[in-house]
Amino acid sequence: MDGVQLLIQYNTKQNKIEKNTMVAGSSKLFISNPFKQSKGNIINNNFYYLSDGEKETRWIWEMNEIKGFNSYKKKSSQDSKSVFKKPKFKNESKRDLRLTK
């Protein structure tokens, strides 16, 4: 599983990124927001997972690299209701990444 990385582009405004399941790949990077010009974006109610654990996650927020999920939430003021937990995939070994209930 290669994972995802969300790049928030320069000067983005008023976007909502909610109710997603994100699994990071070998870079351990989830979100890259290297710009201070982004305003009014809401990132919340998401589900994050990295097999190496939440303390190993990487985030780039307003030109600062942050390590660890809880540190990212505190420094970015985003994802207050999001969780870090392994998702229950239908059949991960066969790459069936649909979520089970």
PDB file of N, CA and C in Angstrom:
ATOM      1  N   MET A   1       0.850  -1.166   0.000  1.00  0.00           N
ATOM      2  CA  MET A   1       0.000   0.000   0.000  1.00  0.00           C
ATOM      3  C   MET A   1       0.900   1.234   0.000  1.00  0.00           C
ATOM      4  N   ASP A   2       0.727   2.098  -0.982  1.00  0.00           N
ATOM      5  CA  ASP A   2       1.589   3.255  -1.139  1.00  0.00           C
ATOM      6  C   ASP A   2       1.169   4.440  -0.286  1.00  0.00           C
ATOM      7  N   GLY A   3      -0.084   4.614   0.011  1.00  0.00           N
ATOM      8  CA  GLY A   3      -0.525   5.707   0.861  1.00  0.00           C
ATOM      9  C   GLY A   3      -0.877   6.961   0.088  1.00  0.00           C
ATOM     10  N   VAL A   4      -1.211   8.005   0.828  1.00  0.00           N
ATOM     11  CA  VAL A   4      -1.649   9.265   0.226  1.00  0.00           C
ATOM     12  C   VAL A   4      -0.869  10.425   0.806  1.00  0.00           C
ATOM     13  N   GLN A   5      -0.950  11.527   0.108  1.00  0.00           N
ATOM     14  CA  GLN A   5      -0.419  12.792   0.604  1.00  0.00           C
ATOM     15  C   GLN A   5      -1.320  13.874   0.042  1.00  0.00           C
ATOM     16  N   LEU A   6      -1.834  14.715   0.895  1.00  0.00           N
ATOM     17  CA  LEU A   6      -2.698  15.801   0.464  1.00  0.00           C
ATOM     18  C   LEU A   6      -1.871  17.076   0.406  1.00  0.00           C
ATOM     19  N   LEU A   7      -1.834  17.711  -0.773  1.00  0.00           N
ATOM     20  CA  LEU A   7      -1.125  18.968  -0.946  1.00  0.00           C
ATOM     21  C   LEU A   7      -2.141  20.093  -1.019  1.00  0.00           C
ATOM     22  N   ILE A   8      -2.024  21.042  -0.108  1.00  0.00           N
ATOM     23  CA  ILE A   8      -2.881  22.221  -0.125  1.00  0.00           C
ATOM     24  C   ILE A   8      -2.115  23.310  -0.863  1.00  0.00           C
ATOM     25  N   GLN A   9      -2.642  23.716  -1.991  1.00  0.00           N
ATOM     26  CA  GLN A   9      -1.958  24.651  -2.876  1.00  0.00           C
ATOM     27  C   GLN A   9      -1.953  26.076  -2.339  1.00  0.00           C
ATOM     28  N   TYR A  10      -1.165  26.919  -2.967  1.00  0.00           N
ATOM     29  CA  TYR A  10      -1.016  28.330  -2.624  1.00  0.00           C
ATOM     30  C   TYR A  10      -2.362  29.058  -2.692  1.00  0.00           C
ATOM     31  N   ASN A  11      -2.648  29.838  -1.663  1.00  0.00           N
ATOM     32  CA  ASN A  11      -3.794  30.743  -1.629  1.00  0.00           C
ATOM     33  C   ASN A  11      -5.148  30.033  -1.753  1.00  0.00           C
ATOM     34  N   THR A  12      -5.264  28.829  -1.222  1.00  0.00           N
ATOM     35  CA  THR A  12      -6.569  28.159  -1.219  1.00  0.00           C
ATOM     36  C   THR A  12      -7.406  28.730  -0.086  1.00  0.00           C
ATOM     37  N   LYS A  13      -8.706  28.843  -0.337  1.00  0.00           N
ATOM     38  CA  LYS A  13      -9.588  29.464   0.656  1.00  0.00           C
ATOM     39  C   LYS A  13     -10.921  28.735   0.723  1.00  0.00           C
ATOM     40  N   GLN A  14     -11.451  28.653   1.953  1.00  0.00           N
ATOM     41  CA  GLN A  14     -12.813  28.173   2.216  1.00  0.00           C
ATOM     42  C   GLN A  14     -13.073  26.740   1.719  1.00  0.00           C
ATOM     43  N   ASN A  15     -12.105  25.848   1.868  1.00  0.00           N
ATOM     44  CA  ASN A  15     -12.286  24.446   1.489  1.00  0.00           C
ATOM     45  C   ASN A  15     -12.572  23.610   2.729  1.00  0.00           C
ATOM     46  N   LYS A  16     -13.329  22.539   2.551  1.00  0.00           N
ATOM     47  CA  LYS A  16     -13.582  21.590   3.630  1.00  0.00           C
ATOM     48  C   LYS A  16     -13.020  20.240   3.215  1.00  0.00           C
ATOM     49  N   ILE A  17     -12.191  19.683   4.087  1.00  0.00           N
ATOM     50  CA  ILE A  17     -11.625  18.360   3.878  1.00  0.00           C
ATOM     51  C   ILE A  17     -12.086  17.540   5.074  1.00  0.00           C
ATOM     52  N   GLU A  18     -13.156  16.784   4.870  1.00  0.00           N
ATOM     53  CA  GLU A  18     -13.798  16.073   5.976  1.00  0.00           C
ATOM     54  C   GLU A  18     -14.189  14.655   5.565  1.00  0.00           C
ATOM     55  N   LYS A  19     -14.264  13.790   6.572  1.00  0.00           N
ATOM     56  CA  LYS A  19     -14.763  12.424   6.430  1.00  0.00           C
ATOM     57  C   LYS A  19     -13.958  11.594   5.426  1.00  0.00           C
ATOM     58  N   ASN A  20     -12.634  11.692   5.527  1.00  0.00           N
ATOM     59  CA  ASN A  20     -11.732  10.925   4.674  1.00  0.00           C
ATOM     60  C   ASN A  20     -10.966   9.913   5.506  1.00  0.00           C
ATOM     61  N   THR A  21     -10.549   8.834   4.862  1.00  0.00           N
ATOM     62  CA  THR A  21      -9.642   7.872   5.457  1.00  0.00           C
ATOM     63  C   THR A  21      -8.325   8.003   4.718  1.00  0.00           C
ATOM     64  N   MET A  22      -7.262   8.333   5.448  1.00  0.00           N
ATOM     65  CA  MET A  22      -5.950   8.532   4.830  1.00  0.00           C
ATOM     66  C   MET A  22      -4.929   7.611   5.470  1.00  0.00           C
ATOM     67  N   VAL A  23      -4.216   6.871   4.626  1.00  0.00           N
ATOM     68  CA  VAL A  23      -3.153   5.975   5.069  1.00  0.00           C
ATOM     69  C   VAL A  23      -1.874   6.444   4.388  1.00  0.00           C
ATOM     70  N   ALA A  24      -0.861   6.779   5.176  1.00  0.00           N
ATOM     71  CA  ALA A  24       0.391   7.299   4.609  1.00  0.00           C
ATOM     72  C   ALA A  24       1.270   6.169   4.103  1.00  0.00           C
ATOM     73  N   GLY A  25       2.061   6.500   3.101  1.00  0.00           N
ATOM     74  CA  GLY A  25       3.029   5.561   2.547  1.00  0.00           C
ATOM     75  C   GLY A  25       4.385   5.719   3.204  1.00  0.00           C
ATOM     76  N   SER A  26       5.418   5.368   2.466  1.00  0.00           N
ATOM     77  CA  SER A  26       6.778   5.344   3.017  1.00  0.00           C
ATOM     78  C   SER A  26       7.296   6.723   3.421  1.00  0.00           C
ATOM     79  N   SER A  27       6.767   7.797   2.850  1.00  0.00           N
ATOM     80  CA  SER A  27       7.205   9.149   3.236  1.00  0.00           C
ATOM     81  C   SER A  27       6.682   9.544   4.616  1.00  0.00           C
ATOM     82  N   LYS A  28       5.640   8.865   5.072  1.00  0.00           N
ATOM     83  CA  LYS A  28       4.986   9.132   6.356  1.00  0.00           C
ATOM     84  C   LYS A  28       4.296  10.497   6.391  1.00  0.00           C
ATOM     85  N   LEU A  29       4.197  11.157   5.232  1.00  0.00           N
ATOM     86  CA  LEU A  29       3.633  12.493   5.133  1.00  0.00           C
ATOM     87  C   LEU A  29       2.157  12.419   4.769  1.00  0.00           C
ATOM     88  N   PHE A  30       1.315  13.071   5.553  1.00  0.00           N
ATOM     89  CA  PHE A  30      -0.128  13.090   5.294  1.00  0.00           C
ATOM     90  C   PHE A  30      -0.550  14.360   4.569  1.00  0.00           C
ATOM     91  N   ILE A  31      -0.269  15.512   5.150  1.00  0.00           N
ATOM     92  CA  ILE A  31      -0.711  16.785   4.582  1.00  0.00           C
ATOM     93  C   ILE A  31       0.493  17.708   4.423  1.00  0.00           C
ATOM     94  N   SER A  32       0.563  18.339   3.256  1.00  0.00           N
ATOM     95  CA  SER A  32       1.575  19.345   3.009  1.00  0.00           C
ATOM     96  C   SER A  32       0.874  20.657   2.692  1.00  0.00           C
ATOM     97  N   ASN A  33       0.983  21.598   3.593  1.00  0.00           N
ATOM     98  CA  ASN A  33       0.427  22.933   3.424  1.00  0.00           C
ATOM     99  C   ASN A  33       1.565  23.934   3.684  1.00  0.00           C
ATOM    100  N   PRO A  34       2.449  24.141   2.692  1.00  0.00           N
ATOM    101  CA  PRO A  34       3.629  24.963   2.928  1.00  0.00           C
ATOM    102  C   PRO A  34       3.404  26.468   2.832  1.00  0.00           C
ATOM    103  N   PHE A  35       2.152  26.897   2.688  1.00  0.00           N
ATOM    104  CA  PHE A  35       1.884  28.322   2.463  1.00  0.00           C
ATOM    105  C   PHE A  35       1.083  28.941   3.605  1.00  0.00           C
ATOM    106  N   LYS A  36       1.411  30.174   3.948  1.00  0.00           N
ATOM    107  CA  LYS A  36       0.657  30.901   4.969  1.00  0.00           C
ATOM    108  C   LYS A  36      -0.540  31.633   4.373  1.00  0.00           C
ATOM    109  N   GLN A  37      -0.654  31.669   3.048  1.00  0.00           N
ATOM    110  CA  GLN A  37      -1.719  32.420   2.390  1.00  0.00           C
ATOM    111  C   GLN A  37      -3.056  31.679   2.377  1.00  0.00           C
ATOM    112  N   SER A  38      -3.085  30.417   2.735  1.00  0.00           N
ATOM    113  CA  SER A  38      -4.333  29.647   2.762  1.00  0.00           C
ATOM    114  C   SER A  38      -5.176  30.107   3.946  1.00  0.00           C
ATOM    115  N   LYS A  39      -6.442  30.405   3.699  1.00  0.00           N
ATOM    116  CA  LYS A  39      -7.318  30.936   4.755  1.00  0.00           C
ATOM    117  C   LYS A  39      -8.682  30.248   4.742  1.00  0.00           C
ATOM    118  N   GLY A  40      -9.244  30.054   5.910  1.00  0.00           N
ATOM    119  CA  GLY A  40     -10.613  29.568   6.039  1.00  0.00           C
ATOM    120  C   GLY A  40     -10.828  28.118   5.670  1.00  0.00           C
ATOM    121  N   ASN A  41      -9.762  27.346   5.544  1.00  0.00           N
ATOM    122  CA  ASN A  41      -9.913  25.932   5.224  1.00  0.00           C
ATOM    123  C   ASN A  41     -10.214  25.151   6.502  1.00  0.00           C
ATOM    124  N   ILE A  42     -11.071  24.165   6.380  1.00  0.00           N
ATOM    125  CA  ILE A  42     -11.441  23.328   7.526  1.00  0.00           C
ATOM    126  C   ILE A  42     -11.052  21.893   7.207  1.00  0.00           C
ATOM    127  N   ILE A  43     -10.247  21.308   8.094  1.00  0.00           N
ATOM    128  CA  ILE A  43      -9.860  19.897   7.984  1.00  0.00           C
ATOM    129  C   ILE A  43     -10.313  19.240   9.274  1.00  0.00           C
ATOM    130  N   ASN A  44     -11.262  18.284   9.170  1.00  0.00           N
ATOM    131  CA  ASN A  44     -11.808  17.701  10.403  1.00  0.00           C
ATOM    132  C   ASN A  44     -12.553  16.408  10.113  1.00  0.00           C
ATOM    133  N   ASN A  45     -12.801  15.642  11.165  1.00  0.00           N
ATOM    134  CA  ASN A  45     -13.552  14.383  11.107  1.00  0.00           C
ATOM    135  C   ASN A  45     -12.931  13.394  10.133  1.00  0.00           C
ATOM    136  N   ASN A  46     -11.609  13.337  10.117  1.00  0.00           N
ATOM    137  CA  ASN A  46     -10.887  12.414   9.249  1.00  0.00           C
ATOM    138  C   ASN A  46     -10.310  11.273  10.071  1.00  0.00           C
ATOM    139  N   PHE A  47      -9.884  10.241   9.371  1.00  0.00           N
ATOM    140  CA  PHE A  47      -9.365   9.015   9.940  1.00  0.00           C
ATOM    141  C   PHE A  47      -7.977   8.829   9.349  1.00  0.00           C
ATOM    142  N   TYR A  48      -6.921   8.842  10.178  1.00  0.00           N
ATOM    143  CA  TYR A  48      -5.544   8.729   9.705  1.00  0.00           C
ATOM    144  C   TYR A  48      -4.896   7.460  10.240  1.00  0.00           C
ATOM    145  N   TYR A  49      -3.991   6.875   9.420  1.00  0.00           N
ATOM    146  CA  TYR A  49      -3.266   5.700   9.886  1.00  0.00           C
ATOM    147  C   TYR A  49      -1.907   5.583   9.210  1.00  0.00           C
ATOM    148  N   LEU A  50      -0.920   5.226  10.005  1.00  0.00           N
ATOM    149  CA  LEU A  50       0.421   4.892   9.543  1.00  0.00           C
ATOM    150  C   LEU A  50       0.861   3.688  10.356  1.00  0.00           C
ATOM    151  N   SER A  51       1.331   2.644   9.703  1.00  0.00           N
ATOM    152  CA  SER A  51       1.680   1.419  10.426  1.00  0.00           C
ATOM    153  C   SER A  51       2.797   1.631  11.446  1.00  0.00           C
ATOM    154  N   ASP A  52       3.627   2.662  11.264  1.00  0.00           N
ATOM    155  CA  ASP A  52       4.708   2.945  12.213  1.00  0.00           C
ATOM    156  C   ASP A  52       4.235   3.653  13.483  1.00  0.00           C
ATOM    157  N   GLY A  53       2.984   4.074  13.524  1.00  0.00           N
ATOM    158  CA  GLY A  53       2.434   4.733  14.710  1.00  0.00           C
ATOM    159  C   GLY A  53       2.280   6.231  14.540  1.00  0.00           C
ATOM    160  N   GLU A  54       1.400   6.809  15.340  1.00  0.00           N
ATOM    161  CA  GLU A  54       1.049   8.231  15.199  1.00  0.00           C
ATOM    162  C   GLU A  54       2.217   9.169  15.465  1.00  0.00           C
ATOM    163  N   LYS A  55       3.152   8.772  16.309  1.00  0.00           N
ATOM    164  CA  LYS A  55       4.289   9.639  16.617  1.00  0.00           C
ATOM    165  C   LYS A  55       5.262   9.762  15.447  1.00  0.00           C
ATOM    166  N   GLU A  56       5.187   8.853  14.495  1.00  0.00           N
ATOM    167  CA  GLU A  56       6.074   8.868  13.324  1.00  0.00           C
ATOM    168  C   GLU A  56       5.480   9.608  12.127  1.00  0.00           C
ATOM    169  N   THR A  57       4.234  10.061  12.240  1.00  0.00           N
ATOM    170  CA  THR A  57       3.606  10.766  11.119  1.00  0.00           C
ATOM    171  C   THR A  57       4.299  12.094  10.868  1.00  0.00           C
ATOM    172  N   ARG A  58       4.244  12.538   9.597  1.00  0.00           N
ATOM    173  CA  ARG A  58       4.833  13.820   9.207  1.00  0.00           C
ATOM    174  C   ARG A  58       3.758  14.702   8.600  1.00  0.00           C
ATOM    175  N   TRP A  59       3.874  15.997   8.871  1.00  0.00           N
ATOM    176  CA  TRP A  59       2.933  17.007   8.377  1.00  0.00           C
ATOM    177  C   TRP A  59       3.734  18.256   8.057  1.00  0.00           C
ATOM    178  N   ILE A  60       3.357  18.978   7.031  1.00  0.00           N
ATOM    179  CA  ILE A  60       3.965  20.282   6.754  1.00  0.00           C
ATOM    180  C   ILE A  60       2.842  21.300   6.844  1.00  0.00           C
ATOM    181  N   TRP A  61       3.001  22.228   7.785  1.00  0.00           N
ATOM    182  CA  TRP A  61       1.951  23.219   8.002  1.00  0.00           C
ATOM    183  C   TRP A  61       2.583  24.603   8.053  1.00  0.00           C
ATOM    184  N   GLU A  62       2.183  25.449   7.119  1.00  0.00           N
ATOM    185  CA  GLU A  62       2.685  26.826   7.032  1.00  0.00           C
ATOM    186  C   GLU A  62       4.209  26.877   7.146  1.00  0.00           C
ATOM    187  N   MET A  63       4.868  26.112   6.311  1.00  0.00           N
ATOM    188  CA  MET A  63       6.325  26.065   6.167  1.00  0.00           C
ATOM    189  C   MET A  63       7.050  25.349   7.311  1.00  0.00           C
ATOM    190  N   ASN A  64       6.334  24.769   8.251  1.00  0.00           N
ATOM    191  CA  ASN A  64       6.962  24.047   9.355  1.00  0.00           C
ATOM    192  C   ASN A  64       6.666  22.559   9.238  1.00  0.00           C
ATOM    193  N   GLU A  65       7.698  21.738   9.377  1.00  0.00           N
ATOM    194  CA  GLU A  65       7.467  20.298   9.413  1.00  0.00           C
ATOM    195  C   GLU A  65       7.162  19.896  10.847  1.00  0.00           C
ATOM    196  N   ILE A  66       6.118  19.105  10.995  1.00  0.00           N
ATOM    197  CA  ILE A  66       5.650  18.669  12.305  1.00  0.00           C
ATOM    198  C   ILE A  66       5.689  17.151  12.331  1.00  0.00           C
ATOM    199  N   LYS A  67       6.151  16.592  13.414  1.00  0.00           N
ATOM    200  CA  LYS A  67       6.177  15.135  13.576  1.00  0.00           C
ATOM    201  C   LYS A  67       5.186  14.758  14.669  1.00  0.00           C
ATOM    202  N   GLY A  68       4.322  13.816  14.364  1.00  0.00           N
ATOM    203  CA  GLY A  68       3.341  13.334  15.334  1.00  0.00           C
ATOM    204  C   GLY A  68       1.958  13.915  15.112  1.00  0.00           C
ATOM    205  N   PHE A  69       0.957  13.059  15.170  1.00  0.00           N
ATOM    206  CA  PHE A  69      -0.426  13.448  14.918  1.00  0.00           C
ATOM    207  C   PHE A  69      -0.925  14.478  15.922  1.00  0.00           C
ATOM    208  N   ASN A  70      -0.690  14.246  17.205  1.00  0.00           N
ATOM    209  CA  ASN A  70      -1.169  15.188  18.218  1.00  0.00           C
ATOM    210  C   ASN A  70      -0.484  16.546  18.109  1.00  0.00           C
ATOM    211  N   SER A  71       0.794  16.566  17.784  1.00  0.00           N
ATOM    212  CA  SER A  71       1.500  17.837  17.588  1.00  0.00           C
ATOM    213  C   SER A  71       0.931  18.588  16.398  1.00  0.00           C
ATOM    214  N   TYR A  72       0.639  17.859  15.317  1.00  0.00           N
ATOM    215  CA  TYR A  72       0.035  18.485  14.133  1.00  0.00           C
ATOM    216  C   TYR A  72      -1.302  19.132  14.490  1.00  0.00           C
ATOM    217  N   LYS A  73      -2.165  18.402  15.215  1.00  0.00           N
ATOM    218  CA  LYS A  73      -3.475  18.955  15.573  1.00  0.00           C
ATOM    219  C   LYS A  73      -3.326  20.233  16.401  1.00  0.00           C
ATOM    220  N   LYS A  74      -2.408  20.221  17.335  1.00  0.00           N
ATOM    221  CA  LYS A  74      -2.210  21.387  18.199  1.00  0.00           C
ATOM    222  C   LYS A  74      -1.652  22.579  17.416  1.00  0.00           C
ATOM    223  N   LYS A  75      -0.634  22.350  16.602  1.00  0.00           N
ATOM    224  CA  LYS A  75       0.034  23.455  15.893  1.00  0.00           C
ATOM    225  C   LYS A  75      -0.764  23.986  14.713  1.00  0.00           C
ATOM    226  N   SER A  76      -1.587  23.149  14.107  1.00  0.00           N
ATOM    227  CA  SER A  76      -2.354  23.591  12.936  1.00  0.00           C
ATOM    228  C   SER A  76      -3.754  24.088  13.295  1.00  0.00           C
ATOM    229  N   SER A  77      -4.234  23.745  14.477  1.00  0.00           N
ATOM    230  CA  SER A  77      -5.621  24.024  14.890  1.00  0.00           C
ATOM    231  C   SER A  77      -6.619  23.382  13.929  1.00  0.00           C
ATOM    232  N   GLN A  78      -6.268  22.240  13.390  1.00  0.00           N
ATOM    233  CA  GLN A  78      -7.130  21.480  12.481  1.00  0.00           C
ATOM    234  C   GLN A  78      -7.359  20.082  13.063  1.00  0.00           C
ATOM    235  N   ASP A  79      -8.322  19.374  12.504  1.00  0.00           N
ATOM    236  CA  ASP A  79      -8.570  17.959  12.804  1.00  0.00           C
ATOM    237  C   ASP A  79      -8.875  17.681  14.273  1.00  0.00           C
ATOM    238  N   SER A  80      -9.553  18.593  14.948  1.00  0.00           N
ATOM    239  CA  SER A  80      -9.834  18.398  16.377  1.00  0.00           C
ATOM    240  C   SER A  80     -10.677  17.158  16.654  1.00  0.00           C
ATOM    241  N   LYS A  81     -11.530  16.771  15.709  1.00  0.00           N
ATOM    242  CA  LYS A  81     -12.385  15.597  15.902  1.00  0.00           C
ATOM    243  C   LYS A  81     -11.916  14.402  15.078  1.00  0.00           C
ATOM    244  N   SER A  82     -10.733  14.493  14.503  1.00  0.00           N
ATOM    245  CA  SER A  82     -10.189  13.395  13.712  1.00  0.00           C
ATOM    246  C   SER A  82      -9.495  12.400  14.626  1.00  0.00           C
ATOM    247  N   VAL A  83      -9.305  11.174  14.123  1.00  0.00           N
ATOM    248  CA  VAL A  83      -8.683  10.124  14.931  1.00  0.00           C
ATOM    249  C   VAL A  83      -7.541   9.458  14.161  1.00  0.00           C
ATOM    250  N   PHE A  84      -6.628   8.887  14.929  1.00  0.00           N
ATOM    251  CA  PHE A  84      -5.545   8.084  14.385  1.00  0.00           C
ATOM    252  C   PHE A  84      -5.809   6.653  14.829  1.00  0.00           C
ATOM    253  N   LYS A  85      -6.148   5.810  13.874  1.00  0.00           N
ATOM    254  CA  LYS A  85      -6.498   4.431  14.191  1.00  0.00           C
ATOM    255  C   LYS A  85      -6.461   3.602  12.914  1.00  0.00           C
ATOM    256  N   LYS A  86      -6.068   2.353  13.007  1.00  0.00           N
ATOM    257  CA  LYS A  86      -6.012   1.496  11.824  1.00  0.00           C
ATOM    258  C   LYS A  86      -7.430   1.240  11.314  1.00  0.00           C
ATOM    259  N   PRO A  87      -7.665   1.550  10.041  1.00  0.00           N
ATOM    260  CA  PRO A  87      -8.990   1.275   9.476  1.00  0.00           C
ATOM    261  C   PRO A  87      -9.187  -0.222   9.277  1.00  0.00           C
ATOM    262  N   LYS A  88     -10.424  -0.639   9.297  1.00  0.00           N
ATOM    263  CA  LYS A  88     -10.748  -2.046   9.054  1.00  0.00           C
ATOM    264  C   LYS A  88     -11.102  -2.188   7.578  1.00  0.00           C
ATOM    265  N   PHE A  89     -10.098  -2.640   6.800  1.00  0.00           N
ATOM    266  CA  PHE A  89     -10.313  -2.844   5.376  1.00  0.00           C
ATOM    267  C   PHE A  89     -10.953  -4.197   5.132  1.00  0.00           C
ATOM    268  N   LYS A  90     -11.701  -4.296   4.057  1.00  0.00           N
ATOM    269  CA  LYS A  90     -12.379  -5.540   3.712  1.00  0.00           C
ATOM    270  C   LYS A  90     -11.370  -6.678   3.546  1.00  0.00           C
ATOM    271  N   ASN A  91     -10.304  -6.467   2.753  1.00  0.00           N
ATOM    272  CA  ASN A  91      -9.283  -7.498   2.565  1.00  0.00           C
ATOM    273  C   ASN A  91      -7.986  -6.820   2.131  1.00  0.00           C
ATOM    274  N   GLU A  92      -7.237  -6.350   3.097  1.00  0.00           N
ATOM    275  CA  GLU A  92      -6.024  -5.574   2.819  1.00  0.00           C
ATOM    276  C   GLU A  92      -4.995  -6.373   2.025  1.00  0.00           C
ATOM    277  N   SER A  93      -4.844  -7.662   2.308  1.00  0.00           N
ATOM    278  CA  SER A  93      -3.842  -8.471   1.601  1.00  0.00           C
ATOM    279  C   SER A  93      -4.138  -8.597   0.107  1.00  0.00           C
ATOM    280  N   LYS A  94      -5.392  -8.479  -0.266  1.00  0.00           N
ATOM    281  CA  LYS A  94      -5.783  -8.529  -1.685  1.00  0.00           C
ATOM    282  C   LYS A  94      -6.030  -7.135  -2.250  1.00  0.00           C
ATOM    283  N   ARG A  95      -5.619  -6.096  -1.494  1.00  0.00           N
ATOM    284  CA  ARG A  95      -5.768  -4.696  -1.878  1.00  0.00           C
ATOM    285  C   ARG A  95      -7.227  -4.261  -2.055  1.00  0.00           C
ATOM    286  N   ASP A  96      -8.122  -4.918  -1.334  1.00  0.00           N
ATOM    287  CA  ASP A  96      -9.527  -4.494  -1.296  1.00  0.00           C
ATOM    288  C   ASP A  96      -9.642  -3.540  -0.118  1.00  0.00           C
ATOM    289  N   LEU A  97      -9.493  -2.256  -0.390  1.00  0.00           N
ATOM    290  CA  LEU A  97      -9.418  -1.256   0.669  1.00  0.00           C
ATOM    291  C   LEU A  97     -10.740  -0.606   0.991  1.00  0.00           C
ATOM    292  N   ARG A  98     -11.823  -1.259   0.598  1.00  0.00           N
ATOM    293  CA  ARG A  98     -13.122  -0.766   1.048  1.00  0.00           C
ATOM    294  C   ARG A  98     -13.181  -0.947   2.552  1.00  0.00           C
ATOM    295  N   LEU A  99     -13.850  -0.037   3.221  1.00  0.00           N
ATOM    296  CA  LEU A  99     -13.943  -0.102   4.670  1.00  0.00           C
ATOM    297  C   LEU A  99     -15.070  -1.017   5.105  1.00  0.00           C
ATOM    298  N   THR A 100     -14.836  -1.745   6.196  1.00  0.00           N
ATOM    299  CA  THR A 100     -15.905  -2.530   6.793  1.00  0.00           C
ATOM    300  C   THR A 100     -16.522  -1.713   7.907  1.00  0.00           C
ATOM    301  N   LYS A 101     -17.719  -2.073   8.295  1.00  0.00           N
ATOM    302  CA  LYS A 101     -18.404  -1.320   9.350  1.00  0.00           C
ATOM    303  C   LYS A 101     -17.989  -1.791  10.699  1.00  0.00           C
TER     304      LYS A 101
END
